[in-house]
Short mmCIF file of C-alpha atoms and ligand atoms in Angstrom, two decimals:
data_model
loop_
_atom_site.label_atom_id
_atom_site.label_comp_id
_atom_site.label_asym_id
_atom_site.label_seq_id
_atom_site.Cartn_x
_atom_site.Cartn_y
_atom_site.Cartn_z
CA MET A 24 -4.36 5.49 -17.06
CA LYS A 25 -1.21 7.11 -18.46
CA LYS A 26 1.88 5.99 -16.58
CA LEU A 27 4.11 8.66 -15.07
CA TRP A 28 6.97 6.87 -16.81
CA GLY A 29 4.94 6.05 -19.95
CA GLY A 30 6.89 8.02 -22.58
CA ARG A 31 8.83 5.16 -24.14
CA PHE A 32 6.11 2.52 -23.92
CA THR A 33 3.63 1.49 -26.60
CA ALA A 34 1.78 -1.18 -24.64
CA THR A 35 0.79 -1.40 -21.02
CA ALA A 36 0.84 -4.43 -18.76
CA GLU A 37 -2.38 -6.22 -17.97
CA GLU A 38 -3.87 -5.63 -14.57
CA TRP A 39 -2.68 -8.90 -13.06
CA VAL A 40 0.88 -8.12 -14.10
CA GLU A 41 0.60 -4.64 -12.63
CA GLU A 42 -0.74 -6.08 -9.45
CA PHE A 43 2.25 -8.38 -9.13
CA GLY A 44 4.66 -5.47 -9.46
CA ALA A 45 2.82 -2.94 -7.32
CA SER A 46 3.75 -2.10 -3.75
CA ILE A 47 0.92 0.33 -2.98
CA SER A 48 -1.00 -2.26 -0.96
CA PHE A 49 1.72 -2.10 1.70
CA ASP A 50 3.92 0.94 1.08
CA GLN A 51 0.98 3.28 1.76
CA GLU A 52 2.22 2.89 5.35
CA LEU A 53 4.94 5.37 4.30
CA VAL A 54 2.54 8.11 3.20
CA LEU A 55 3.49 10.65 5.87
CA GLU A 56 7.21 10.02 5.49
CA ASP A 57 6.91 10.39 1.72
CA ILE A 58 5.22 13.77 2.09
CA GLU A 59 7.77 14.87 4.68
CA GLY A 60 10.62 13.94 2.36
CA SER A 61 8.98 15.76 -0.56
CA LEU A 62 8.45 18.91 1.50
CA ALA A 63 12.14 19.04 2.38
CA HIS A 64 13.11 18.36 -1.22
CA VAL A 65 10.93 21.11 -2.66
CA LEU A 66 12.16 23.70 -0.16
CA MET A 67 15.70 22.79 -1.16
CA LEU A 68 14.90 23.02 -4.90
CA GLU A 69 13.73 26.60 -4.47
CA LYS A 70 16.53 27.57 -2.11
CA CYS A 71 19.08 26.36 -4.66
CA GLY A 72 17.36 28.29 -7.47
CA ILE A 73 16.20 25.15 -9.27
CA ILE A 74 12.49 25.99 -9.19
CA SER A 75 10.62 29.29 -8.67
CA LYS A 76 9.02 30.54 -5.46
CA GLU A 77 5.59 30.26 -7.07
CA ASP A 78 6.10 26.64 -7.96
CA ARG A 79 7.50 25.90 -4.52
CA ASN A 80 4.52 27.55 -2.83
CA ALA A 81 2.05 25.67 -4.99
CA ILE A 82 3.78 22.36 -4.30
CA VAL A 83 4.06 23.02 -0.56
CA THR A 84 0.36 23.94 -0.35
CA GLY A 85 -0.58 20.83 -2.30
CA LEU A 86 1.60 18.55 -0.17
CA LYS A 87 0.21 20.00 3.04
CA GLU A 88 -3.33 19.37 1.86
CA LEU A 89 -2.37 15.82 1.01
CA LYS A 90 -0.88 15.42 4.45
CA GLU A 91 -4.11 16.59 6.08
CA SER A 92 -6.10 14.06 4.08
CA ALA A 93 -3.57 11.35 4.89
CA VAL A 94 -3.80 12.04 8.60
CA LYS A 95 -7.59 11.75 8.35
CA ASP A 96 -7.10 8.52 6.40
CA GLU A 97 -9.01 9.97 3.48
CA LEU A 98 -6.62 9.15 0.65
CA THR A 99 -7.43 6.34 -1.72
CA TYR A 100 -4.76 4.83 -3.92
CA SER A 101 -4.64 3.33 -7.34
CA LEU A 102 -2.95 0.08 -8.19
CA GLU A 103 -2.10 1.34 -11.67
CA LEU A 104 0.08 3.97 -10.04
CA GLU A 105 2.23 1.21 -8.56
CA ASP A 106 3.48 2.67 -5.33
CA ILE A 107 3.02 5.43 -2.77
CA HIS A 108 5.48 7.74 -4.53
CA LEU A 109 3.70 7.77 -7.89
CA ASN A 110 0.29 7.87 -6.25
CA LEU A 111 1.16 10.98 -4.27
CA GLU A 112 2.83 12.71 -7.21
CA SER A 113 -0.23 12.09 -9.33
CA LYS A 114 -2.54 13.42 -6.63
CA LEU A 115 -0.37 16.50 -6.29
CA THR A 116 -0.46 17.23 -10.00
CA ASN A 117 -4.21 16.73 -10.08
CA LYS A 118 -4.48 19.29 -7.30
CA ILE A 119 -2.09 22.02 -8.43
CA GLY A 120 -1.55 21.38 -12.13
CA PRO A 121 1.70 20.92 -14.08
CA ALA A 122 3.82 22.53 -11.32
CA GLY A 123 3.34 19.24 -9.46
CA GLY A 124 5.55 17.60 -12.08
CA LYS A 125 8.49 19.76 -10.95
CA LEU A 126 8.66 18.10 -7.56
CA HIS A 127 10.56 15.15 -8.99
CA THR A 128 13.35 17.35 -10.40
CA ALA A 129 16.76 16.13 -9.18
CA ARG A 130 15.21 13.16 -7.45
CA SER A 131 14.46 9.52 -8.19
CA ARG A 132 12.15 7.07 -6.53
CA ASN A 133 15.31 5.27 -5.52
CA ASP A 134 16.50 7.96 -3.13
CA GLN A 135 12.89 8.85 -2.32
CA VAL A 136 11.96 5.37 -1.07
CA ALA A 137 15.21 5.14 0.86
CA VAL A 138 14.58 8.43 2.65
CA ASP A 139 11.02 7.32 3.49
CA MET A 140 12.26 4.17 5.15
CA HIS A 141 14.95 5.98 7.10
CA LEU A 142 12.33 8.40 8.44
CA TYR A 143 9.90 5.59 9.20
CA LEU A 144 12.39 3.42 11.07
CA ARG A 145 13.79 6.35 13.03
CA ARG A 146 10.35 7.12 14.43
CA GLU A 147 9.45 3.48 15.08
CA ILE A 148 12.75 2.59 16.74
CA GLU A 149 12.36 5.55 19.08
CA GLU A 150 8.90 4.31 19.96
CA ILE A 151 10.14 0.75 20.48
CA ILE A 152 12.89 1.99 22.80
CA GLY A 153 10.17 3.70 24.86
CA LEU A 154 8.16 0.47 25.02
CA ILE A 155 11.22 -1.49 26.16
CA GLY A 156 11.53 1.04 28.98
CA GLU A 157 7.93 0.39 30.04
CA PHE A 158 8.53 -3.34 30.03
CA GLN A 159 11.66 -2.85 32.13
CA GLU A 160 9.58 -0.82 34.62
CA ALA A 161 7.21 -3.75 34.94
CA LEU A 162 10.10 -6.15 35.59
CA LEU A 163 11.53 -3.77 38.14
CA SER A 164 8.30 -3.38 40.01
CA GLN A 165 7.74 -7.18 40.27
CA ALA A 166 11.38 -7.58 41.27
CA LYS A 167 10.99 -5.07 44.10
CA ASP A 168 8.09 -7.10 45.48
CA ASN A 169 10.03 -10.34 45.30
CA ILE A 170 13.53 -9.75 46.60
CA GLU A 171 13.07 -12.32 49.36
CA THR A 172 10.92 -14.68 47.30
CA ILE A 173 12.98 -17.84 47.04
CA MET A 174 12.63 -20.13 44.05
CA PRO A 175 14.62 -22.99 42.59
CA GLY A 176 17.23 -21.88 40.09
CA TYR A 177 17.76 -24.35 37.27
CA THR A 178 20.47 -25.57 34.96
CA HIS A 179 19.52 -28.21 32.38
CA LEU A 180 16.01 -27.55 33.76
CA GLN A 181 17.10 -29.54 36.83
CA ARG A 182 17.01 -27.96 40.26
CA ALA A 183 20.42 -26.34 40.77
CA GLN A 184 20.59 -23.74 43.55
CA PRO A 185 17.95 -21.62 45.26
CA ILE A 186 17.73 -18.05 43.99
CA SER A 187 15.72 -14.90 44.55
CA PHE A 188 12.80 -14.54 42.13
CA ALA A 189 13.73 -10.85 41.79
CA HIS A 190 17.17 -11.93 40.62
CA HIS A 191 15.60 -14.07 37.92
CA LEU A 192 13.39 -11.21 36.73
CA MET A 193 16.29 -8.79 36.77
CA ALA A 194 18.24 -11.05 34.42
CA TYR A 195 15.66 -10.09 31.80
CA PHE A 196 15.93 -6.42 32.74
CA TRP A 197 19.59 -6.43 31.68
CA MET A 198 18.92 -8.40 28.51
CA LEU A 199 16.34 -5.82 27.54
CA ASP A 200 18.80 -3.11 28.38
CA ARG A 201 21.24 -4.51 25.83
CA ASP A 202 18.40 -4.73 23.30
CA LYS A 203 17.76 -1.06 23.88
CA GLN A 204 21.45 -0.27 23.43
CA ARG A 205 21.58 -2.23 20.18
CA LEU A 206 18.60 -0.37 18.78
CA SER A 207 19.98 3.02 19.85
CA GLU A 208 23.32 2.18 18.31
CA GLY A 209 21.59 1.24 15.05
CA LEU A 210 19.71 4.54 15.10
CA LYS A 211 22.96 6.33 14.27
CA ARG A 212 22.99 4.60 10.91
CA VAL A 213 19.26 4.98 10.37
CA ASN A 214 19.67 8.69 10.90
CA LYS A 215 21.64 9.43 7.72
CA SER A 216 20.09 10.97 4.63
CA PRO A 217 20.18 9.20 1.26
CA LEU A 218 18.18 12.04 -0.34
CA GLY A 219 19.90 13.64 -3.31
CA ALA A 220 21.56 10.42 -4.45
CA GLY A 221 19.16 10.46 -7.38
CA ALA A 222 18.69 7.21 -9.25
CA LEU A 223 22.27 6.18 -8.47
CA ALA A 224 24.75 8.75 -9.77
CA GLY A 225 23.74 12.02 -8.14
CA THR A 226 22.35 14.85 -10.26
CA THR A 227 23.44 17.66 -12.56
CA PHE A 228 21.31 20.12 -10.59
CA PRO A 229 23.06 22.22 -7.93
CA ILE A 230 21.23 20.61 -5.01
CA ASP A 231 22.13 20.92 -1.34
CA ARG A 232 21.97 17.52 0.34
CA HIS A 233 22.97 18.88 3.72
CA TYR A 234 20.07 21.30 3.68
CA THR A 235 17.49 18.52 3.16
CA ALA A 236 19.29 16.36 5.72
CA ASP A 237 18.99 19.19 8.26
CA LEU A 238 15.35 19.84 7.45
CA LEU A 239 14.56 16.17 8.00
CA GLY A 240 16.50 16.01 11.25
CA PHE A 241 19.18 13.64 9.92
CA ASP A 242 22.61 14.04 11.41
CA GLY A 243 24.51 13.51 8.18
CA ILE A 244 24.31 12.24 4.63
CA TYR A 245 25.40 9.06 2.88
CA GLU A 246 28.83 9.81 1.43
CA ASN A 247 28.31 7.79 -1.76
CA SER A 248 25.24 8.03 -3.97
CA LEU A 249 25.47 4.39 -5.10
CA ASP A 250 25.66 3.22 -1.51
CA ALA A 251 22.82 5.56 -0.50
CA VAL A 252 20.29 3.91 -2.84
CA SER A 253 21.59 0.35 -2.51
CA ASP A 254 21.87 0.20 1.24
CA ARG A 255 19.38 -1.69 3.35
CA ASP A 256 21.84 -2.47 6.16
CA PHE A 257 19.96 -0.14 8.46
CA ILE A 258 16.84 -2.30 8.08
CA ILE A 259 18.78 -5.55 8.51
CA GLU A 260 20.33 -4.17 11.67
CA PHE A 261 16.91 -3.31 12.99
CA LEU A 262 15.63 -6.79 12.11
CA SER A 263 18.64 -8.36 13.75
CA SER A 264 18.32 -6.35 16.98
CA SER A 265 14.61 -7.20 16.94
CA SER A 266 15.37 -10.89 16.45
CA ILE A 267 17.67 -10.90 19.47
CA MET A 268 15.06 -9.09 21.52
CA MET A 269 12.30 -11.49 20.45
CA MET A 270 14.57 -14.38 21.42
CA HIS A 271 14.73 -12.86 24.91
CA LEU A 272 10.97 -12.39 25.03
CA SER A 273 10.51 -15.94 23.80
CA ARG A 274 12.69 -17.37 26.56
CA LEU A 275 10.73 -15.47 29.18
CA SER A 276 7.50 -16.62 27.50
CA GLU A 277 8.64 -20.20 27.83
CA GLU A 278 9.37 -19.68 31.51
CA MET A 279 6.04 -18.01 32.16
CA ILE A 280 4.30 -20.89 30.41
CA LEU A 281 6.17 -23.41 32.56
CA TRP A 282 5.68 -21.46 35.76
CA SER A 283 1.95 -21.26 35.21
CA THR A 284 1.51 -25.03 34.75
CA GLN A 285 -0.08 -26.99 37.55
CA GLU A 286 3.22 -28.86 37.89
CA PHE A 287 5.10 -25.66 38.76
CA GLY A 288 2.31 -23.40 40.00
CA PHE A 289 4.78 -20.54 40.59
CA ILE A 290 2.67 -17.82 38.96
CA GLU A 291 -0.85 -17.26 37.82
CA LEU A 292 -1.47 -15.06 34.82
CA ASP A 293 -4.16 -12.46 35.17
CA ASP A 294 -7.45 -13.40 33.49
CA ARG A 295 -7.00 -10.43 31.14
CA PHE A 296 -3.90 -12.06 29.67
CA ALA A 297 -5.12 -15.65 29.47
CA THR A 298 -7.79 -17.52 27.57
CA GLY A 299 -10.07 -20.50 28.10
CA SER A 300 -10.74 -23.64 26.11
CA SER A 301 -13.85 -24.14 24.00
CA ILE A 302 -14.19 -27.71 25.25
CA MET A 303 -12.36 -28.07 28.59
CA PRO A 304 -14.05 -25.82 31.14
CA GLN A 305 -11.16 -25.92 33.61
CA LYS A 306 -8.51 -24.58 31.21
CA LYS A 307 -6.67 -21.30 31.58
CA ASN A 308 -4.16 -21.03 28.78
CA PRO A 309 -1.14 -18.72 28.56
CA ASP A 310 -1.95 -17.87 24.91
CA MET A 311 -0.26 -14.48 24.88
CA ALA A 312 3.07 -15.87 26.04
CA GLU A 313 2.75 -18.72 23.55
CA LEU A 314 1.99 -16.29 20.74
CA ILE A 315 5.01 -14.16 21.53
CA ARG A 316 7.15 -17.30 21.52
CA GLY A 317 5.58 -18.20 18.18
CA LYS A 318 5.89 -14.74 16.64
CA THR A 319 9.61 -14.79 17.29
CA GLY A 320 9.82 -17.04 14.23
CA ARG A 321 8.37 -14.47 11.85
CA VAL A 322 10.82 -11.82 13.02
CA TYR A 323 13.75 -14.18 12.40
CA GLY A 324 12.14 -14.94 9.04
CA SER A 325 12.07 -11.29 8.06
CA MET A 326 15.72 -10.90 8.92
CA ILE A 327 16.78 -13.97 6.95
CA GLY A 328 14.43 -12.93 4.14
CA LEU A 329 16.00 -9.52 3.67
CA LEU A 330 19.56 -10.79 4.00
CA THR A 331 18.73 -13.28 1.27
CA VAL A 332 17.07 -10.69 -0.97
CA LEU A 333 20.21 -8.58 -0.89
CA LYS A 334 22.97 -11.16 -1.07
CA GLY A 335 23.16 -11.41 -4.84
CA LEU A 336 22.18 -7.89 -5.85
CA PRO A 337 24.49 -5.84 -8.02
CA LEU A 338 24.59 -2.11 -7.32
CA ALA A 339 22.51 -0.03 -7.34
CA TYR A 340 18.71 -0.26 -7.04
CA ASN A 341 16.99 -3.47 -8.13
CA LYS A 342 13.29 -4.11 -7.91
CA ASP A 343 14.04 -7.04 -5.58
CA MET A 344 14.52 -4.37 -2.96
CA GLN A 345 10.81 -3.65 -2.88
CA GLU A 346 10.71 -6.86 -0.83
CA ASP A 347 12.35 -4.97 2.05
CA LYS A 348 9.13 -3.46 3.33
CA GLU A 349 6.62 -6.04 4.45
CA GLY A 350 9.04 -7.80 6.79
CA MET A 351 10.05 -4.45 8.27
CA PHE A 352 6.45 -3.34 8.84
CA ASP A 353 5.54 -6.73 10.23
CA THR A 354 8.49 -6.70 12.61
CA VAL A 355 7.65 -3.23 13.90
CA LYS A 356 4.09 -4.34 14.58
CA THR A 357 5.13 -7.65 16.15
CA VAL A 358 7.80 -6.16 18.39
CA LYS A 359 5.58 -3.31 19.60
CA GLY A 360 2.67 -5.66 20.27
CA SER A 361 4.83 -8.18 22.10
CA LEU A 362 6.43 -5.55 24.34
CA LYS A 363 3.06 -4.05 25.29
CA ILE A 364 1.55 -7.45 26.05
CA PHE A 365 4.57 -8.46 28.10
CA ALA A 366 4.53 -5.33 30.24
CA GLY A 367 0.86 -6.00 31.00
CA MET A 368 1.43 -9.68 31.69
CA ILE A 369 4.30 -9.03 34.11
CA ASN A 370 2.53 -6.19 35.88
CA THR A 371 -0.61 -8.21 36.53
CA MET A 372 0.67 -11.74 37.20
CA ALA A 373 0.18 -13.21 40.66
CA VAL A 374 3.32 -14.66 42.18
CA ASN A 375 2.79 -17.74 44.34
CA LYS A 376 5.62 -17.11 46.79
CA GLU A 377 4.60 -20.06 48.90
CA ALA A 378 4.74 -22.55 46.02
CA MET A 379 8.17 -21.27 45.03
CA GLY A 380 9.40 -21.44 48.62
CA ASN A 381 8.00 -24.95 49.13
CA ALA A 382 9.64 -26.15 45.95
CA VAL A 383 13.13 -25.49 47.29
CA LYS A 384 12.39 -27.25 50.56
CA LYS A 385 11.79 -30.52 48.79
CA ASP A 386 14.92 -30.86 46.72
CA PHE A 387 18.71 -31.06 46.85
CA SER A 388 19.38 -27.55 45.59
CA ASN A 389 21.09 -26.85 48.94
CA ALA A 390 23.78 -29.47 48.28
CA THR A 391 26.30 -26.88 47.09
CA GLU A 392 25.89 -25.11 50.44
CA LEU A 393 27.16 -28.20 52.23
CA ALA A 394 30.12 -28.55 49.91
CA ASP A 395 30.94 -24.83 50.34
CA TYR A 396 30.66 -25.32 54.12
CA LEU A 397 33.32 -28.03 54.10
CA ALA A 398 35.49 -26.10 51.63
CA GLY A 399 35.18 -23.07 53.89
CA LYS A 400 36.67 -25.20 56.67
CA GLY A 401 39.68 -26.08 54.58
CA LEU A 402 38.67 -29.32 52.84
CA PRO A 403 39.64 -29.18 49.14
CA PHE A 404 36.43 -28.48 47.22
CA ARG A 405 36.71 -31.67 45.14
CA GLU A 406 36.75 -33.77 48.31
CA ALA A 407 33.88 -31.78 49.79
CA HIS A 408 31.90 -32.40 46.59
CA GLU A 409 32.48 -36.15 46.96
CA VAL A 410 31.41 -36.19 50.64
CA VAL A 411 28.18 -34.33 49.89
CA GLY A 412 27.48 -36.42 46.78
CA LYS A 413 27.52 -39.52 48.98
CA LEU A 414 25.17 -37.89 51.48
CA VAL A 415 22.77 -37.03 48.65
CA LEU A 416 22.85 -40.63 47.43
CA GLU A 417 22.17 -41.81 50.99
CA CYS A 418 19.13 -39.49 51.17
CA ILE A 419 17.81 -40.66 47.81
CA GLN A 420 18.03 -44.26 48.98
CA ARG A 421 16.22 -43.40 52.22
CA SER A 422 13.68 -41.08 50.53
CA CYS A 423 14.57 -38.04 52.57
CA TYR A 424 16.31 -34.70 52.12
CA LEU A 425 19.64 -33.44 53.48
CA ALA A 426 18.08 -31.46 56.32
CA ASP A 427 16.34 -34.65 57.51
CA LEU A 428 19.64 -36.41 58.31
CA PRO A 429 20.65 -36.42 61.99
CA ILE A 430 23.90 -34.68 62.96
CA GLU A 431 25.62 -38.02 63.62
CA GLU A 432 25.24 -38.95 59.95
CA PHE A 433 26.87 -35.71 58.93
CA LYS A 434 29.66 -36.19 61.44
CA SER A 435 30.43 -39.68 60.23
CA ALA A 436 30.63 -38.34 56.67
CA SER A 437 33.06 -35.62 57.78
CA SER A 438 34.24 -34.55 61.20
CA LEU A 439 34.17 -30.92 59.98
CA PHE A 440 30.36 -30.84 60.20
CA GLU A 441 28.90 -29.01 63.22
CA PRO A 442 25.24 -28.49 64.21
CA ASP A 443 25.27 -25.11 62.44
CA ILE A 444 24.93 -26.97 59.12
CA TYR A 445 21.15 -27.03 59.55
CA GLU A 446 21.08 -23.28 59.23
CA VAL A 447 23.38 -23.48 56.23
CA LEU A 448 20.94 -25.89 54.60
CA SER A 449 18.06 -23.41 54.74
CA PRO A 450 17.34 -22.13 51.22
CA TYR A 451 16.74 -18.64 52.58
CA GLU A 452 20.22 -18.60 54.12
CA ALA A 453 21.68 -20.10 50.96
CA VAL A 454 20.38 -17.17 48.94
CA LYS A 455 21.24 -14.58 51.54
CA ARG A 456 24.86 -15.71 51.76
CA ARG A 457 25.50 -15.35 48.01
CA ILE A 458 27.29 -12.05 48.44
CA SER A 459 29.40 -11.93 45.28
CA SER A 460 28.55 -8.99 43.06
CA GLY A 461 25.80 -9.76 40.57
CA GLY A 462 24.85 -12.83 42.61
CA THR A 463 21.47 -13.71 44.02
CA GLY A 464 22.08 -12.53 47.64
CA PHE A 465 19.37 -10.15 48.89
CA SER A 466 21.81 -7.30 49.38
CA GLU A 467 23.19 -7.78 45.87
CA VAL A 468 19.75 -7.94 44.30
CA THR A 469 18.70 -4.84 46.20
CA ALA A 470 21.78 -3.00 44.95
CA MET A 471 21.14 -4.26 41.41
CA ILE A 472 17.58 -2.95 41.50
CA ALA A 473 18.84 0.46 42.59
CA LYS A 474 21.35 0.45 39.76
CA ALA A 475 18.66 -0.57 37.29
CA GLU A 476 16.42 2.27 38.44
CA GLN A 477 19.29 4.66 37.92
CA THR A 478 19.90 3.25 34.42
CA LEU A 479 16.26 3.81 33.51
CA LYS A 480 16.35 7.38 34.79
CA GLU A 481 19.46 8.23 32.80
CA LYS A 482 17.82 7.35 29.49
N1 LIG B 505 8.15 0.76 -4.95
C1 LIG B 505 9.55 0.80 -5.14
C2 LIG B 505 10.24 0.10 -3.99
O1 LIG B 505 9.65 -0.02 -2.97
C3 LIG B 505 10.05 2.20 -5.15
C4 LIG B 505 11.33 2.41 -5.88
C5 LIG B 505 11.12 2.14 -7.31
N2 LIG B 505 12.22 2.50 -8.09
C6 LIG B 505 12.34 2.04 -9.36
N3 LIG B 505 13.39 2.42 -9.97
N4 LIG B 505 11.45 1.27 -9.90
O2 LIG B 505 11.33 -0.39 -4.07
#
C-alpha cells in the first residue's frame, strides 16, 4: 500500500517493523475525537478562504459518514496506515476522491493527535467527576445510617479512641472531594486547543485558531506552537490526580478487607461484590476491594511511565510521545471501573453495628476520657496521663478493663475521681462528648453530613 507520506521513500519497511511503529491497535479509541477535530478544521479552512465550499462540503459529508460508521463500530483499520489519523484520511479520500487530501492543509498529525487527546480527556474527566459524585452519595448514605454506630478508631492499627463509623466514612467523602477538585482544576488546562500549531512552527496559511477552538468548545488556545505539540502535562496531571485518588480508594479497600475478616467482623460485603474459593467451601473473599488495591499500582505506573518518557525529550514532537496513550486509556478504564465498583460495594455492604460496638467495650480506647476527666478538674494533663497509665497497667495485670475497677481504686489513684467516671468511660459518651468542629461527636458528624450534602448539590 502506498504510504500517505511515501513521496521521498524508495523502500518500505517490512510488516514486523511497521507493526512495531504503529499505534492503530490502541489509538482507534480516538476515532470520534479525530473526526470531531477534522470537522472543525475543515470548516475553518473554508471560512478562511483556504479551500472551496465544494471541497468543504465533500469533506464534511465524508467525515459525517465515517462518524456514523464509527459509532456503529463498523470501521476496520489497516496496520500499514500506522495510526488513526492516516487511516481516517485514507478512508475519506477513498470515499470522496482527491478532495479528501485537502483536509490536511495547514495541519500536521502533531497538532491533530494533541487535539484528539485534549478532547478525549475532557470528556472522560467530566465522566469521572460524575462517578466520584455517585461514590460520594454512597458514602453519605451509609454515613447517615451510622451516625451513632460506635467503632474503635485506630492509630498504628492499635485501638486509640472510639469514633462514629459515619465519621470514618465521611473522612473518605472529603478525600474524594479533593480528588474531584484536582480533576476539575486540571480540566482548565485540558480545555485549551493545540490545533493550528502545525508540525511545530505554525503555518503559512491564514488560519483562525480561535475559530476552531470555539467550534470544539475549548476556552482558549496554546499560546506557543512548539509548546502546543510538545505538551503532555495535561495527561500527566490527570494521571497524577488519578494516582492520588486510587491511593485513597486503595486505603479504603484495605480497611474493607480488614473489616470483613472474621477477626474484625465489622462489615459483610454483599454476595454480588464477593467471590468464593474453588477449594475452600466456606470462603467469601473481598476480591473487588483487593483488585482495586492492586490496580492502584498500574495507575502509578502509567504516571511514572509518562513522566519518564518525557523527561529527556527535546522540543517538539518525538515519536516517543506515542507512548502517552496506552497508560492514559488504561487509567481512564481503571479509575472508572474502580469508582463504579466501590459505589456498589459501599451501598450494599452490611454493617455489623453490634460487633463494632462490642469491640470498643473490650479495650482501653476510653483511657483518654479518664485523663481528660482529671485534666478537666484542673490536674495538669501530663499528670493525669500518668495516673491513668498506671490504672491501665493495673487492669492489664488483673485481666480486666477500666470500667471494671471499683470506685475505691479510682479514688486511691486520684481523689478527683467521682462516681460519674463510669458514665465518662462509656464509649458512646466518649464519642458524643467530642464536640470540637470536625470531630467525631454525633452533633459534629450530623453537621458534617449536612455540609457534605450541600457540597454535592452545589456541583
Ligand atoms: N501516532 C502518532 C502518535 O500517537 C501520531 C503523531 C505522529 N506524528 C509524527 N510526526 N509521526 O504520537
